[in-house]
Coordinates of C-alpha atoms in Angstrom, one line a residue:
Chain K
X12 CA 90.3 107.8 94.8
X13 CA 93.7 106.6 93.5
X14 CA 94.0 104.1 96.3
X15 CA 90.4 102.8 95.6
X16 CA 91.4 102.3 92.0
X17 CA 94.6 100.5 93.1
X18 CA 92.6 98.1 95.2
X19 CA 90.0 97.6 92.5
X20 CA 92.7 96.6 90.0
X21 CA 94.2 94.2 92.6
X22 CA 90.9 92.6 93.4
X23 CA 89.7 92.1 89.9
X24 CA 93.0 91.0 88.4
X25 CA 92.6 87.7 90.3
X26 CA 89.8 85.2 89.8
X27 CA 88.7 84.5 93.3
X28 CA 86.1 87.4 93.5
X29 CA 84.4 86.1 90.4
X30 CA 84.2 82.6 91.7
X31 CA 83.0 83.8 95.1
X32 CA 80.3 85.9 93.5
X33 CA 79.1 83.0 91.4
X34 CA 79.2 80.7 94.5
X35 CA 77.2 83.2 96.6
X36 CA 74.6 83.5 93.9
X37 CA 74.3 79.7 93.2
X38 CA 74.1 78.7 96.9
X39 CA 71.6 81.4 97.9
X40 CA 69.3 81.1 94.9
X41 CA 69.5 77.3 95.1
X42 CA 68.4 77.3 98.7
X43 CA 65.7 79.8 98.0
X44 CA 64.4 77.6 95.2
X45 CA 64.2 74.7 97.7
X46 CA 62.3 76.7 100.3
X47 CA 60.0 78.6 97.9
X48 CA 59.4 75.7 95.6
X49 CA 58.1 73.6 98.6
X50 CA 55.8 76.4 99.8
X51 CA 52.1 75.2 99.8
X52 CA 48.6 76.4 100.7
X53 CA 49.2 76.1 104.4
X54 CA 52.6 78.0 104.4
X55 CA 52.6 80.1 101.3
X56 CA 55.8 81.8 100.1
X57 CA 56.5 85.2 101.7
X58 CA 59.0 87.9 101.0
X59 CA 61.0 86.7 104.0
X60 CA 61.0 83.2 102.8
X61 CA 62.6 84.3 99.5
X62 CA 65.6 85.5 101.6
X63 CA 66.0 82.6 104.0
X64 CA 69.1 81.5 102.1
X65 CA 71.0 84.8 102.6
X66 CA 73.3 83.3 105.2
X67 CA 74.9 80.9 102.7
X68 CA 75.9 83.8 100.5
X69 CA 77.0 85.6 103.6
X70 CA 79.5 82.9 104.4
X71 CA 80.9 83.0 100.9
X72 CA 81.2 86.8 101.1
X73 CA 83.2 86.5 104.3
X74 CA 85.5 84.0 102.6
X75 CA 86.0 86.4 99.7
X76 CA 86.7 89.3 102.0
X77 CA 89.1 87.5 104.2
X78 CA 91.0 86.1 101.2
X79 CA 91.3 89.6 99.7
X80 CA 93.6 90.3 102.7
X81 CA 95.2 87.0 103.7
X82 CA 96.4 86.2 100.1
X83 CA 98.3 89.5 100.3
X84 CA 100.1 88.3 103.3
X85 CA 100.5 84.8 101.9
X86 CA 102.1 86.0 98.7
X87 CA 104.0 89.0 100.2
X88 CA 102.2 91.5 98.1
X89 CA 101.1 93.3 101.3
X90 CA 104.8 94.4 101.6
X91 CA 104.8 95.7 98.0
X92 CA 101.5 97.5 98.9
X93 CA 103.0 99.1 102.0
X94 CA 106.1 99.9 100.0
X95 CA 104.0 101.8 97.4
X96 CA 101.7 103.3 100.1
X97 CA 103.5 103.7 103.4
X98 CA 100.4 105.1 105.0
X99 CA 99.0 101.7 106.0
X100 CA 95.7 103.1 107.4
X101 CA 94.9 104.6 104.0
X102 CA 95.9 101.5 102.1
X103 CA 93.9 99.2 104.3
X104 CA 90.8 101.5 104.4
X105 CA 90.9 101.6 100.6
X106 CA 91.0 97.8 100.4
X107 CA 88.2 97.5 102.9
X108 CA 86.0 100.0 101.0
X109 CA 86.5 98.2 97.7
X110 CA 85.7 94.8 99.2
X111 CA 82.7 96.2 101.0
X112 CA 81.3 97.8 97.9
X113 CA 81.7 94.6 95.9
X114 CA 80.0 92.7 98.7
X115 CA 77.2 95.3 98.7
X116 CA 76.7 94.8 94.9
X117 CA 76.8 91.0 95.2
X118 CA 74.4 91.2 98.1
X119 CA 71.8 93.1 96.1
X120 CA 72.2 90.9 93.1
X121 CA 71.8 87.7 95.2
X122 CA 68.8 89.2 97.1
X123 CA 66.9 90.3 94.0
X124 CA 67.8 87.2 92.1
X125 CA 66.4 85.1 94.9
X126 CA 63.2 87.2 95.0
X127 CA 62.9 87.2 91.2
X128 CA 63.3 83.4 91.1
X129 CA 60.6 83.1 93.8
X130 CA 58.2 85.2 91.7
X131 CA 58.7 82.7 88.8
X132 CA 58.3 79.7 91.1
X133 CA 55.2 80.9 92.9
X134 CA 53.5 83.4 90.7
X135 CA 50.3 83.2 92.7
X136 CA 52.0 84.0 96.1
X137 CA 51.9 87.5 97.5
X138 CA 55.6 88.5 97.0
X139 CA 55.1 92.2 96.1
X140 CA 57.4 94.5 97.9
X141 CA 54.7 96.8 99.3
X142 CA 56.0 97.8 102.7
X143 CA 59.2 99.1 104.2
X144 CA 59.7 95.8 106.0
X145 CA 59.5 94.0 102.6
X146 CA 62.0 96.3 101.0
X147 CA 64.5 96.1 103.9
X148 CA 64.2 92.3 103.9
X149 CA 65.3 92.1 100.3
X150 CA 67.5 95.2 99.7
X151 CA 69.0 95.0 103.2
X152 CA 70.9 91.9 102.3
X153 CA 73.5 94.1 100.4
X154 CA 74.4 96.3 103.5
X155 CA 74.6 93.2 105.7
X156 CA 77.0 91.6 103.3
X157 CA 79.0 94.8 103.1
X158 CA 79.5 95.1 106.8
X159 CA 80.1 91.3 107.2
X160 CA 82.9 91.8 104.6
X161 CA 84.4 94.6 106.7
X162 CA 84.4 92.2 109.7
X163 CA 86.1 89.5 107.6
X164 CA 88.7 91.9 106.2
X165 CA 89.5 93.0 109.8
X166 CA 89.8 89.4 111.0
X167 CA 92.0 88.7 107.9
X168 CA 94.3 91.6 108.8
X169 CA 94.6 90.3 112.4
X170 CA 95.1 86.6 111.6
X171 CA 97.0 87.0 108.3
X172 CA 96.5 83.3 107.4
X173 CA 93.8 82.2 105.0
X174 CA 92.9 79.0 106.7
X175 CA 93.0 80.5 110.2
X176 CA 90.9 83.5 109.3
X177 CA 88.3 81.6 107.3
X178 CA 87.8 78.9 109.9
X179 CA 87.5 81.5 112.6
X180 CA 84.9 83.4 110.7
X181 CA 82.8 80.5 109.5
X182 CA 82.9 78.6 112.8
X183 CA 81.8 81.8 114.6
X184 CA 79.1 82.6 112.1
X185 CA 77.7 79.1 111.7
X186 CA 78.2 77.7 115.2
X187 CA 79.5 79.9 118.0
X188 CA 76.8 82.5 117.9
X189 CA 73.9 80.0 118.2
X190 CA 75.8 77.9 120.7
X191 CA 76.0 80.9 123.0
X192 CA 72.3 80.7 123.8
X193 CA 73.0 77.3 125.3
X194 CA 74.9 78.9 128.2
X195 CA 72.6 78.5 131.3
X196 CA 70.7 81.6 132.5
X197 CA 72.7 84.3 130.7
X198 CA 73.1 82.6 127.3
X199 CA 69.9 84.1 125.8
X200 CA 70.7 87.6 127.1
X201 CA 74.2 87.4 125.5
X202 CA 72.8 86.0 122.3
X203 CA 70.5 89.0 121.9
X204 CA 73.6 91.1 121.3
X205 CA 75.5 88.8 119.0
X206 CA 76.2 90.7 115.8
X207 CA 74.8 88.2 113.2
X208 CA 71.7 87.7 115.3
X209 CA 71.3 91.5 115.3
X210 CA 71.9 91.7 111.6
X211 CA 69.1 89.2 111.1
X212 CA 66.9 91.5 113.2
X213 CA 67.6 94.3 110.7
X214 CA 66.5 92.2 107.8
X215 CA 63.4 90.5 109.3
X216 CA 62.3 93.1 111.8
X217 CA 59.3 91.9 113.8
X218 CA 58.3 89.4 111.1
X219 CA 56.1 91.7 109.0
X220 CA 57.8 90.6 105.8
X221 CA 57.0 87.0 106.8
X222 CA 53.3 87.8 106.8
X223 CA 53.4 87.9 110.7
X224 CA 54.3 84.2 110.9
X225 CA 57.0 83.2 113.3
X226 CA 59.5 80.3 113.7
X227 CA 57.2 77.5 112.7
X228 CA 57.0 78.8 109.1
X229 CA 60.7 79.1 108.4
X230 CA 63.9 80.5 109.9
X231 CA 63.6 81.5 113.6
X232 CA 63.1 85.2 114.3
X233 CA 65.9 87.3 115.7
X234 CA 65.8 87.8 119.5
X235 CA 67.4 91.2 119.3
X236 CA 65.5 93.9 121.1
X237 CA 66.7 96.6 118.7
X238 CA 64.7 98.3 116.0
X239 CA 65.8 97.4 112.5
X240 CA 67.5 100.8 112.0
X241 CA 69.5 100.5 115.3
X242 CA 70.2 96.8 114.5
X243 CA 72.0 97.8 111.3
X244 CA 73.9 100.6 113.1
X245 CA 74.9 98.1 115.8
X246 CA 76.1 95.6 113.2
X247 CA 78.0 98.3 111.4
X248 CA 79.5 99.5 114.6
X249 CA 80.8 96.1 115.6
X250 CA 82.4 95.8 112.1
X251 CA 84.0 99.2 112.2
X252 CA 85.4 98.7 115.8
X253 CA 86.9 95.4 114.6
X254 CA 88.4 97.2 111.6
X255 CA 89.8 99.9 113.8
X256 CA 91.5 97.3 116.0
X257 CA 92.9 95.5 113.0
X258 CA 94.3 98.6 111.4
X259 CA 95.9 99.8 114.6
X260 CA 97.6 96.4 114.9
X261 CA 98.7 96.5 111.3
X262 CA 100.4 99.9 111.8
X263 CA 102.3 98.6 114.8
X264 CA 103.4 95.2 113.5
X265 CA 106.1 94.5 111.0
X266 CA 104.7 93.8 107.6
Chain B
X9 CA 121.8 108.5 99.3
X10 CA 121.0 106.1 102.2
X11 CA 122.0 106.7 105.7
X12 CA 121.7 104.3 108.6
X13 CA 122.3 105.5 112.1
X14 CA 122.5 103.2 115.1
X15 CA 120.0 100.9 113.4
X16 CA 118.9 98.1 115.7
X17 CA 116.3 95.4 115.4
X18 CA 115.6 92.9 118.1
X19 CA 113.4 89.8 117.9
X20 CA 112.8 88.6 121.4
X21 CA 116.2 87.8 122.7
X22 CA 118.1 87.8 119.4
X23 CA 119.6 91.0 118.0
X24 CA 119.1 90.6 114.3
X25 CA 120.6 94.0 113.5
X26 CA 122.9 95.6 116.1
X27 CA 123.7 99.3 116.0
X28 CA 124.5 99.6 112.3
X29 CA 125.8 102.9 111.1
X30 CA 126.8 103.4 107.4
X31 CA 126.0 105.4 104.4
X32 CA 125.5 104.5 100.7
X33 CA 126.6 107.0 98.1
X34 CA 125.0 107.8 94.7
X35 CA 126.7 107.0 91.4
X36 CA 128.2 103.7 92.7
X37 CA 127.1 100.1 93.2
X38 CA 127.4 99.5 96.9
X39 CA 127.5 95.8 98.0
X40 CA 125.9 94.7 101.3
X41 CA 127.8 91.7 102.2
X42 CA 127.4 89.2 105.0
X43 CA 126.9 85.5 105.7
X44 CA 123.3 84.1 105.6
X45 CA 121.4 85.3 108.6
X46 CA 123.6 88.3 109.2
X47 CA 120.7 90.7 109.1
X48 CA 120.9 92.0 105.5
X49 CA 117.2 91.4 104.6
X50 CA 116.0 92.8 108.0
X51 CA 118.1 95.9 107.4
X52 CA 116.6 96.4 103.9
X53 CA 113.1 95.9 105.2
X54 CA 113.7 98.6 107.8
X55 CA 115.0 100.9 105.0
X56 CA 111.6 100.5 103.3
X57 CA 109.6 101.1 106.4
X58 CA 108.2 97.5 106.4
X59 CA 109.8 96.6 109.7
X60 CA 110.1 99.1 112.6
X61 CA 113.6 99.5 114.0
X62 CA 113.9 98.8 117.7
X63 CA 116.3 101.7 117.9
X64 CA 118.1 104.0 115.5
X65 CA 116.9 105.3 112.2
X66 CA 117.5 104.9 108.5
X67 CA 116.9 107.7 106.0
X68 CA 116.7 107.9 102.2
X69 CA 117.6 111.3 100.8
X70 CA 117.4 112.6 104.3
X71 CA 113.9 111.4 105.0
X72 CA 112.5 108.3 106.7
X73 CA 110.8 106.1 104.1
X74 CA 107.2 106.8 105.2
X75 CA 107.7 110.5 104.7
X76 CA 108.6 110.1 101.0
X77 CA 105.9 111.4 98.7
X78 CA 105.0 108.7 96.1
X79 CA 107.9 106.6 97.4
X80 CA 108.2 104.3 94.3
X81 CA 109.4 107.4 92.4
X82 CA 112.3 107.8 94.8
X83 CA 113.1 104.2 95.9
X84 CA 112.8 101.1 93.8
X85 CA 113.3 97.8 95.6
X86 CA 113.4 94.1 94.8
X87 CA 113.5 92.3 98.1
X88 CA 111.8 89.0 97.1
X89 CA 110.9 88.1 93.5
X90 CA 108.1 85.9 94.8
X91 CA 106.1 88.8 96.2
X92 CA 103.6 88.6 93.4
X93 CA 100.1 87.2 93.3
X94 CA 100.5 84.0 91.3
X95 CA 97.2 84.4 89.5
X96 CA 97.8 88.0 88.5
X97 CA 99.5 88.9 85.2
X98 CA 102.8 90.6 85.1
X99 CA 101.2 93.7 83.5
X100 CA 98.3 93.8 86.1
X101 CA 100.9 93.6 88.9
X102 CA 102.9 96.5 87.5
X103 CA 99.7 98.4 86.7
X104 CA 98.4 98.6 90.3
X105 CA 101.9 99.6 91.5
X106 CA 102.1 102.3 88.9
X107 CA 98.6 103.5 89.7
X108 CA 99.3 103.8 93.4
X109 CA 102.1 106.3 92.8
X110 CA 100.5 108.1 89.8
X111 CA 103.0 106.7 87.4
X112 CA 101.6 106.8 83.8
X113 CA 100.5 103.5 82.3
X114 CA 102.9 103.7 79.4
X115 CA 105.8 103.4 81.9
X116 CA 104.5 99.8 82.7
X117 CA 105.1 98.8 79.0
X118 CA 108.5 100.6 79.1
X119 CA 109.8 98.7 82.1
X120 CA 108.4 95.4 80.7
X121 CA 110.4 96.1 77.6
X122 CA 113.5 97.0 79.5
X123 CA 113.5 93.7 81.4
X124 CA 112.4 91.8 78.3
X125 CA 109.0 90.5 79.6
X126 CA 106.8 92.2 77.0
X127 CA 105.9 88.9 75.3
X128 CA 104.7 87.3 78.6
X129 CA 103.2 90.4 80.1
X130 CA 99.6 89.0 80.0
X131 CA 100.6 85.6 81.5
X132 CA 100.0 84.8 85.1
X133 CA 103.1 85.5 87.2
X134 CA 102.7 82.2 89.1
X135 CA 103.9 80.4 86.0
X136 CA 107.2 82.4 85.7
X137 CA 110.6 80.8 86.2
X138 CA 112.8 82.2 88.9
X139 CA 114.7 84.3 86.3
X140 CA 111.5 85.7 84.9
X141 CA 110.2 86.5 88.4
X142 CA 113.5 88.3 89.1
X143 CA 113.0 90.3 86.0
X144 CA 109.5 91.2 86.9
X145 CA 110.7 92.3 90.4
X146 CA 113.3 94.5 88.7
X147 CA 110.7 95.9 86.4
X148 CA 108.7 96.8 89.6
X149 CA 111.8 98.5 91.1
X150 CA 112.4 100.5 88.0
X151 CA 108.7 101.6 87.6
X152 CA 109.0 105.0 89.2
X153 CA 112.4 105.8 87.6
X154 CA 113.8 106.0 91.1
X155 CA 117.1 107.5 92.2
X156 CA 117.7 104.9 94.8
X157 CA 117.5 101.1 94.2
X158 CA 117.7 98.3 96.6
X159 CA 118.2 94.7 95.6
X160 CA 118.2 91.8 98.0
X161 CA 120.3 88.8 96.7
X162 CA 119.2 89.5 93.1
X163 CA 121.4 86.8 91.5
X164 CA 120.4 84.0 93.9
X165 CA 119.4 81.0 91.8
X166 CA 120.0 82.6 88.5
X167 CA 121.9 81.0 85.6
X168 CA 125.2 82.6 84.4
X169 CA 123.4 84.5 81.7
X170 CA 121.0 86.0 84.2
X171 CA 123.8 86.9 86.6
X172 CA 125.7 88.7 83.9
X173 CA 122.6 90.6 82.8
X174 CA 121.9 91.8 86.4
X175 CA 125.5 92.7 87.0
X176 CA 125.7 94.8 83.8
X177 CA 122.3 96.3 84.6
X178 CA 123.4 97.5 88.0
X179 CA 126.5 99.1 86.6
X180 CA 124.4 100.9 84.1
X181 CA 122.0 102.2 86.8
X182 CA 125.0 103.4 88.9
X183 CA 126.6 105.1 85.8
X184 CA 123.3 107.0 85.4
X185 CA 124.1 108.5 88.8
X186 CA 121.7 106.4 90.9
X187 CA 122.3 105.0 94.3
X188 CA 122.4 101.2 94.0
X189 CA 122.5 99.0 97.1
X190 CA 122.7 95.3 96.6
X191 CA 123.0 92.6 99.1
X192 CA 124.8 89.2 98.7
X193 CA 126.4 86.5 100.7
X194 CA 129.0 85.9 98.0
X195 CA 132.1 88.1 98.1
X196 CA 133.2 86.7 94.7
X197 CA 130.0 88.0 93.2
X198 CA 130.3 91.4 94.9
X199 CA 133.9 91.8 93.8
X200 CA 132.6 91.9 90.3
X201 CA 129.5 94.0 90.9
X202 CA 130.2 96.5 93.7
X203 CA 132.7 99.2 94.0
X204 CA 132.0 99.9 97.6
X205 CA 131.2 97.3 100.3
X206 CA 129.3 97.4 103.6
X207 CA 130.1 94.2 105.4
X208 CA 128.1 92.9 108.3
X209 CA 128.2 89.8 110.4
X210 CA 125.7 88.8 113.1
X211 CA 124.0 92.1 112.7
X212 CA 127.1 94.2 113.4
X213 CA 129.1 96.4 111.0
X214 CA 132.4 94.8 110.2
X215 CA 133.7 97.3 107.6
X216 CA 132.7 99.9 105.2
X217 CA 135.3 100.5 102.5
X218 CA 135.9 100.2 98.7
X219 CA 135.8 96.7 97.4
X220 CA 139.5 96.8 96.5
X221 CA 140.5 97.9 100.0
X222 CA 138.4 95.2 101.5
X223 CA 139.9 92.5 99.3
X224 CA 143.5 93.8 99.8
X225 CA 143.0 93.8 103.5
X226 CA 141.4 90.5 103.5
X227 CA 143.6 88.4 101.2
X228 CA 146.8 87.4 102.9
X229 CA 149.6 88.4 100.4
X230 CA 152.0 85.6 99.8
X231 CA 154.7 85.3 97.2
X232 CA 155.9 82.1 95.6
X233 CA 159.6 81.8 95.0
X234 CA 161.5 79.1 93.1
X235 CA 165.3 79.0 92.9
X236 CA 168.2 76.6 92.4
X237 CA 169.8 78.1 95.5
X238 CA 166.8 77.7 97.8
X239 CA 168.8 77.1 101.0
X240 CA 170.7 80.4 100.6
X241 CA 167.6 82.3 99.9
X242 CA 165.7 80.7 102.8
X243 CA 168.4 81.9 105.2
X244 CA 168.5 85.4 103.8
X245 CA 164.7 85.7 104.0
X246 CA 164.5 84.4 107.5
X247 CA 167.1 86.9 108.5
X248 CA 164.9 89.6 107.0
X249 CA 162.1 88.2 109.3
X250 CA 159.8 87.0 106.5
X251 CA 157.6 84.0 107.2
X252 CA 158.5 81.0 105.0
X253 CA 156.7 77.8 104.2
X254 CA 158.1 75.2 101.9
X255 CA 156.0 74.0 99.0
X256 CA 156.8 71.1 96.6
X257 CA 159.5 72.9 94.5
X258 CA 159.9 76.3 96.1
X259 CA 159.0 78.6 99.0
X260 CA 155.9 80.5 99.9
X261 CA 156.8 83.8 101.5
X262 CA 154.4 85.9 103.5
X263 CA 154.8 89.2 105.2
X264 CA 157.0 90.6 102.4
X265 CA 156.2 91.8 99.0
X266 CA 157.8 90.5 95.8
X267 CA 160.0 93.6 95.2
X268 CA 161.7 93.2 98.6
X269 CA 162.2 89.5 98.0
X270 CA 163.8 90.2 94.6
X271 CA 166.2 92.8 96.1
X272 CA 167.2 90.4 98.9
X273 CA 167.8 87.7 96.3
X274 CA 170.0 90.0 94.2
X275 CA 172.0 91.2 97.2
X276 CA 172.7 87.5 98.0
X277 CA 173.4 86.7 94.3
X278 CA 170.7 84.1 94.2
X279 CA 169.2 83.1 90.8
X280 CA 165.4 83.2 90.8
X281 CA 163.3 80.9 88.5
X282 CA 160.0 82.3 89.8
X283 CA 158.8 85.2 91.8
X284 CA 155.0 85.4 91.7
X285 CA 152.6 87.1 94.1
X286 CA 149.7 84.8 95.0
X287 CA 146.2 86.1 95.4
X288 CA 144.3 84.5 98.2
X289 CA 140.8 83.3 97.4
X290 CA 138.1 85.7 98.1
X291 CA 136.1 83.2 100.0
X292 CA 139.0 82.6 102.3
X293 CA 139.3 86.3 102.8
X294 CA 135.7 86.7 103.5
X295 CA 135.7 83.9 106.1
X296 CA 138.8 85.3 107.7
X297 CA 137.0 88.6 108.3
X298 CA 133.5 87.4 109.1
X299 CA 134.6 84.1 110.6
X300 CA 133.9 85.2 114.1
X301 CA 130.5 86.5 113.3
X302 CA 128.8 83.6 111.5
X303 CA 125.4 83.2 113.1
X304 CA 125.5 79.5 113.6
X305 CA 128.9 78.4 114.8
X306 CA 129.7 74.8 114.1
X307 CA 133.5 74.8 114.2
X308 CA 135.7 76.0 111.5
X309 CA 135.7 72.9 109.3
X310 CA 131.9 72.8 108.8
X311 CA 131.9 76.6 108.5
X312 CA 134.4 76.3 105.6
X313 CA 132.2 73.7 104.0
X314 CA 129.2 75.9 104.4
X315 CA 131.0 78.8 102.7
X316 CA 132.3 76.6 100.0
X317 CA 128.9 75.0 99.3
X318 CA 127.4 78.4 99.3
X319 CA 129.9 79.5 96.7
X320 CA 129.2 76.4 94.6
X321 CA 125.5 77.1 94.6

């Protein structure tokens, strides 16, 4: 608990988490307003369409999480940290936990703000959360943000440089995953197991929250064959394995 | 009490620290002296468990750093005053450090007061001058009221007032019975600050002794003699196998102390106008001893210039 308090003080005594939280909220709700505001009779707004913008917030969250680590390397405070807490595993786990919890909270705020905004914009649309799929699609954004933050922290520990870690994360998230499916023959099979595609499966499931409509009415469906529950477990697993590798490396390397 | 035993650090092909063995005693200020690039900072990072030694070990109060419970309460260190997040306030920086080792919050205000930063405690550390950053670093080192203190080049870039403050401060810490280990590349500074010296060059131990011993050994003792009967005296001293060099109005005698010269003069009935021992400069002494172990050899002339410019800085 002490270590969690330490990391909480460190995180909130700088301004970047606040800016990132605001940026995540503005970007995501802004995109939601565009999508939902343009819904019409033919394609009415759905619960899923209120969350199409979640990937914008996701990118911001990963920037926040990577920065939480890389700025420590940049300014040398990681050495002060390891000096105060020689058990590097404990120190880094505490940091990851605090960043992940913050991301979870931001995720929930962003998701419900987007949904609430949609209710105001399209009061006549059926946006009630009246199935498990609906609930997962909105409330699931928090856990996805949290585990994405764990991945970003892990990459930050491994790469150590802000610019390097952030470009790696964003290029991967925004481009590399979807480009994988362009590989002839095996591309689609690999893509099914790419972590962010799988995370999308957790959120959107088989499309129930999108009123059974598929790609033509918004974001494409995830191609992952996993059930939503397993999809989250898989996404979390990838994040935790990355974190394990990162911590093992941090223990071995000179700070 | 710090003990290094066979401490070695290798980066690729370079040996940054080569088989260092020395000990640092409590109740004294021990200087850690060496030219730039001699391996002082690397050694201090290994003391704090930040870098892993390639071989050997270093213990503080008999334990490796990572086995210390709440290490800030045993060891305080200032390795680099810039190791602070620029957007975090001085107080927030000390608060998280205190929290991590279960040090009460009021201690944060105490150390801020000791180093005189109370009035700027809420300001972001990025706006601090070098002197203020050094003070914040020292506040961090003092936070856990530790018995062992490590400072890496604490006076670098400080104005004379700041240097004096730090020097007095270290003496006070040592007088309280603490172990104070402070690195520098300036012998003249260490001569005023430290009572013991660990001298290294190119990662190797050159000597461990008291500062006075080191300086006595290092400075070549010469005696200046003036006399109206110089020629007689020159002959007598040469017979006594002293080395003699002529200066404008007298002789510079080495290899013989002033008492002996006076006796020889008296025995030969020579009148002396001056008989004065000359202290060699500390920088010359330091170069003489570490001269062979400067990391980047560029010939003695440039080396001398480097040392002198380093002193002037």
